[in-house]
CSV table of C-alpha atoms in Angstrom, one decimal:
chain,number,residue,atom,x,y,z
A,1,UNK,CA,23.4,-6.4,-57.4
A,2,UNK,CA,24.7,-9.6,-58.8
A,3,UNK,CA,25.3,-12.7,-56.8
A,4,UNK,CA,29.0,-12.2,-57.1
A,5,UNK,CA,28.8,-8.7,-55.8
A,6,UNK,CA,26.7,-9.8,-52.9
A,7,UNK,CA,29.2,-12.5,-52.0
A,8,UNK,CA,32.1,-10.0,-52.3
A,9,UNK,CA,30.3,-7.5,-50.1
A,10,UNK,CA,29.4,-10.1,-47.4
A,11,UNK,CA,33.0,-11.5,-47.5
A,12,UNK,CA,34.4,-8.0,-47.0
A,13,UNK,CA,32.0,-7.2,-44.2
A,14,UNK,CA,32.7,-10.5,-42.4
A,15,UNK,CA,36.5,-10.1,-42.7
A,16,UNK,CA,36.2,-6.6,-41.4
A,17,UNK,CA,34.2,-7.8,-38.4
A,18,UNK,CA,36.9,-10.3,-37.5
A,19,UNK,CA,35.1,-13.6,-38.5
A,20,UNK,CA,37.7,-16.3,-38.9
A,21,UNK,CA,38.6,-17.6,-42.3
A,22,UNK,CA,37.0,-21.0,-41.9
A,23,UNK,CA,33.7,-19.5,-40.8
A,24,UNK,CA,33.8,-17.0,-43.7
A,25,UNK,CA,34.2,-19.7,-46.2
A,26,UNK,CA,31.4,-21.8,-44.7
A,27,UNK,CA,29.1,-18.8,-44.6
A,28,UNK,CA,30.0,-17.9,-48.2
A,29,UNK,CA,29.2,-21.5,-49.3
A,30,UNK,CA,25.9,-21.4,-47.5
A,31,UNK,CA,24.9,-18.0,-48.9
A,32,UNK,CA,26.0,-19.0,-52.5
A,33,UNK,CA,23.7,-22.1,-52.2
A,34,UNK,CA,20.8,-19.9,-51.0
A,35,UNK,CA,21.3,-17.5,-53.8
A,36,UNK,CA,21.6,-20.3,-56.4
A,37,UNK,CA,18.4,-21.9,-55.1
A,38,UNK,CA,16.6,-18.5,-55.2
A,39,UNK,CA,17.7,-17.9,-58.8
A,40,UNK,CA,16.6,-21.4,-59.8
A,41,UNK,CA,13.2,-20.8,-58.2
A,42,UNK,CA,12.8,-17.5,-60.2
A,43,UNK,CA,13.4,-15.2,-57.2
A,44,UNK,CA,15.9,-12.4,-57.0
A,45,UNK,CA,18.9,-12.1,-54.7
A,46,UNK,CA,17.1,-9.3,-52.9
A,47,UNK,CA,14.5,-11.9,-51.8
A,48,UNK,CA,17.4,-13.7,-50.0
A,49,UNK,CA,19.4,-10.8,-48.5
A,50,UNK,CA,16.9,-7.9,-48.5
A,51,UNK,CA,17.6,-4.4,-49.7
A,52,UNK,CA,20.6,-3.8,-47.3
A,53,UNK,CA,23.3,-6.3,-48.0
A,54,UNK,CA,25.7,-4.8,-45.4
A,55,UNK,CA,22.9,-5.0,-42.8
A,56,UNK,CA,22.3,-8.6,-43.7
A,57,UNK,CA,26.0,-9.4,-43.5
A,58,UNK,CA,26.3,-7.6,-40.2
A,59,UNK,CA,23.4,-9.4,-38.6
A,60,UNK,CA,24.7,-12.8,-39.7
A,61,UNK,CA,28.2,-11.9,-38.3
A,62,UNK,CA,26.7,-10.9,-34.9
A,63,UNK,CA,24.7,-14.2,-34.8
A,64,UNK,CA,27.7,-16.3,-35.9
A,65,UNK,CA,30.4,-14.7,-33.7
A,66,UNK,CA,29.2,-12.3,-30.9
A,67,UNK,CA,31.2,-9.1,-30.4
A,68,UNK,CA,33.1,-10.3,-27.3
A,69,UNK,CA,34.5,-13.3,-29.1
A,70,UNK,CA,35.4,-11.2,-32.2
A,71,UNK,CA,37.0,-8.6,-30.0
A,72,UNK,CA,39.1,-11.2,-28.3
A,73,UNK,CA,40.2,-12.7,-31.6
A,74,UNK,CA,41.1,-9.2,-33.0
A,75,UNK,CA,43.1,-8.3,-29.9
A,76,UNK,CA,45.0,-11.6,-29.9
A,77,UNK,CA,45.8,-11.2,-33.6
A,78,UNK,CA,46.9,-7.5,-33.1
A,79,UNK,CA,49.3,-8.7,-30.4
A,80,UNK,CA,50.5,-11.4,-32.8
A,81,UNK,CA,51.3,-8.8,-35.5
A,82,UNK,CA,53.0,-6.5,-33.0
A,83,UNK,CA,55.1,-9.5,-31.8
A,84,UNK,CA,56.3,-10.1,-35.4
A,85,UNK,CA,57.0,-6.4,-35.9
A,86,UNK,CA,59.2,-6.5,-32.8
A,87,UNK,CA,60.9,-9.6,-33.9
A,88,UNK,CA,61.8,-8.0,-37.2
A,89,UNK,CA,63.1,-5.0,-35.3
A,90,UNK,CA,65.3,-7.2,-33.1
A,91,UNK,CA,66.6,-9.0,-36.2
A,92,UNK,CA,67.3,-5.7,-38.1
A,93,UNK,CA,69.3,-4.4,-35.1
A,94,UNK,CA,70.8,-7.8,-34.4
A,95,UNK,CA,70.1,-7.4,-30.7
A,96,UNK,CA,68.2,-9.0,-27.8
A,97,UNK,CA,67.3,-5.6,-26.4
A,98,UNK,CA,65.1,-3.0,-28.2
A,99,UNK,CA,64.9,0.6,-27.1
A,100,UNK,CA,61.5,2.2,-27.8
A,101,UNK,CA,61.4,6.0,-28.3
A,102,UNK,CA,58.4,8.3,-28.8
A,103,UNK,CA,59.1,8.6,-32.5
A,104,UNK,CA,58.9,4.8,-32.9
A,105,UNK,CA,55.5,4.7,-31.1
A,106,UNK,CA,54.2,7.6,-33.2
A,107,UNK,CA,55.3,6.0,-36.4
A,108,UNK,CA,53.5,2.7,-35.7
A,109,UNK,CA,50.4,4.3,-34.1
A,110,UNK,CA,49.9,6.6,-37.1
A,111,UNK,CA,50.4,3.8,-39.7
A,112,UNK,CA,48.0,1.5,-37.8
A,113,UNK,CA,45.4,4.2,-37.5
A,114,UNK,CA,45.5,5.2,-41.2
A,115,UNK,CA,45.5,1.5,-42.2
A,116,UNK,CA,42.4,0.7,-40.1
A,117,UNK,CA,40.5,3.8,-41.3
A,118,UNK,CA,41.5,3.2,-44.9
A,119,UNK,CA,40.4,-0.5,-44.7
A,120,UNK,CA,37.1,0.5,-43.1
A,121,UNK,CA,36.4,3.0,-45.9
A,122,UNK,CA,38.0,1.5,-49.0
A,123,UNK,CA,39.0,-2.1,-48.4
A,124,UNK,CA,42.5,-3.6,-48.3
A,125,UNK,CA,45.5,-1.3,-48.8
A,126,UNK,CA,47.8,-3.7,-50.5
A,127,UNK,CA,51.5,-3.7,-50.4
A,128,UNK,CA,52.2,-0.6,-52.6
A,129,UNK,CA,49.7,1.6,-50.7
A,130,UNK,CA,51.1,0.3,-47.3
A,131,UNK,CA,54.5,1.6,-48.3
A,132,UNK,CA,53.0,4.9,-49.4
A,133,UNK,CA,51.2,5.3,-46.1
A,134,UNK,CA,54.5,4.6,-44.3
A,135,UNK,CA,56.4,7.2,-46.3
A,136,UNK,CA,53.8,9.9,-46.6
A,137,UNK,CA,52.2,9.7,-43.1
A,138,UNK,CA,54.3,7.6,-40.8
A,139,UNK,CA,57.7,9.1,-41.4
A,140,UNK,CA,56.6,12.8,-41.0
A,141,UNK,CA,54.7,11.8,-37.8
A,142,UNK,CA,57.9,10.1,-36.5
A,143,UNK,CA,60.0,13.1,-37.5
A,144,UNK,CA,57.6,15.6,-35.9
A,145,UNK,CA,57.5,13.5,-32.7
A,146,UNK,CA,61.3,13.2,-32.5
A,147,UNK,CA,61.6,17.0,-33.0
A,148,UNK,CA,58.9,17.7,-30.2
A,149,UNK,CA,59.7,14.9,-27.7
A,150,UNK,CA,63.4,14.3,-28.4
A,151,UNK,CA,65.1,10.9,-28.6
A,152,UNK,CA,64.7,9.8,-24.9
A,153,UNK,CA,64.2,6.1,-24.4
A,154,UNK,CA,60.7,5.3,-23.2
A,155,UNK,CA,61.3,1.6,-22.5
A,156,UNK,CA,63.8,-1.1,-23.3
A,157,UNK,CA,62.2,-4.4,-24.3
A,158,UNK,CA,63.9,-7.7,-24.0
A,159,UNK,CA,63.5,-10.3,-26.7
A,160,UNK,CA,61.1,-12.4,-24.7
A,161,UNK,CA,58.5,-9.6,-24.8
A,162,UNK,CA,58.0,-10.2,-28.5
A,163,UNK,CA,57.6,-13.9,-27.9
A,164,UNK,CA,55.0,-13.3,-25.2
A,165,UNK,CA,53.1,-11.1,-27.6
A,166,UNK,CA,53.0,-13.8,-30.2
A,167,UNK,CA,51.4,-16.4,-27.9
A,168,UNK,CA,47.8,-15.1,-27.7
A,169,UNK,CA,47.4,-14.9,-31.5
A,170,UNK,CA,49.2,-18.1,-32.4
A,171,UNK,CA,46.2,-20.4,-32.2
A,172,UNK,CA,44.1,-18.1,-34.3
A,173,UNK,CA,46.8,-17.6,-36.9
A,174,UNK,CA,47.4,-21.4,-37.1
A,175,UNK,CA,43.6,-22.0,-37.5
A,176,UNK,CA,43.4,-19.3,-40.2
A,177,UNK,CA,46.3,-20.9,-42.2
A,178,UNK,CA,44.7,-24.3,-41.9
A,179,UNK,CA,41.4,-23.0,-43.1
A,180,UNK,CA,43.0,-21.4,-46.1
A,181,UNK,CA,44.7,-24.6,-47.1
A,182,UNK,CA,41.6,-26.8,-46.6
A,183,UNK,CA,39.9,-27.5,-50.0
A,184,UNK,CA,36.4,-26.2,-50.4
A,185,UNK,CA,33.7,-28.7,-51.1
A,186,UNK,CA,32.0,-28.0,-54.5
A,187,UNK,CA,32.7,-24.7,-56.2
A,188,UNK,CA,34.3,-21.8,-54.5
A,189,UNK,CA,31.9,-18.8,-54.4
A,190,UNK,CA,34.9,-16.5,-53.9
A,191,UNK,CA,36.4,-17.4,-57.3
A,192,UNK,CA,33.1,-16.7,-58.8
A,193,UNK,CA,33.1,-13.3,-57.3
A,194,UNK,CA,36.4,-12.4,-59.0
A,195,UNK,CA,38.5,-12.2,-55.8
C-alpha cells in the first residue's frame, strides 16, 4: 500500500467511526508525518502501521475517542439530520403541523438502513446513488407499507419538534464546519491521497 492509500483508508475508517473532522485532520497530519519520517529513514509504511491498516486505524480511533463519546456524537448528529428533514417537510407542505404515517416512517427507515449498510461496505453513496436508493428501495417500501397499513396518521408533529431535534447536534455541526474552514498547517495529506 502506498502512503496515500494508507491515509485514505485511515480517513475513511475514522469518519465511519464518528471521529470529528478536526481530529481526523490532526490524526492524518500526524500519520502523514510518521509515514514521511519512516520513508526518509528507509523503512516501509508497514513498519509504521503494521499489516492491518484497518486494525491500526480502529485502535487509534478507540484511543482518540472512546465509543461512548462517539456514540453520543453520532446520535446527536442523527437527530440534527432528522430535524432538517422535518423542517424541509414543513416547508414543502407550508404548514406548522406535520402528519406522520406508516409509509413515511418506512420510507425513511429503509433509506437510512440501506445508506448506512452501503457506506459501511462501499463508502459514500454520493448524490446520484442517494436518489437511486430513494427511488428503487424507499418508494417501493413506502408503497408496500401504505398498502398493508393504510394511511392512518401515527402522530402529528408541531414545528417546534424539528427545532428540538436540531439542538443536540448543533454544537457538533458548527464545530465540524469550523474545522473544515480552518487552514491546515503545512501540506494537506488528504490532497495527496487524491480525495
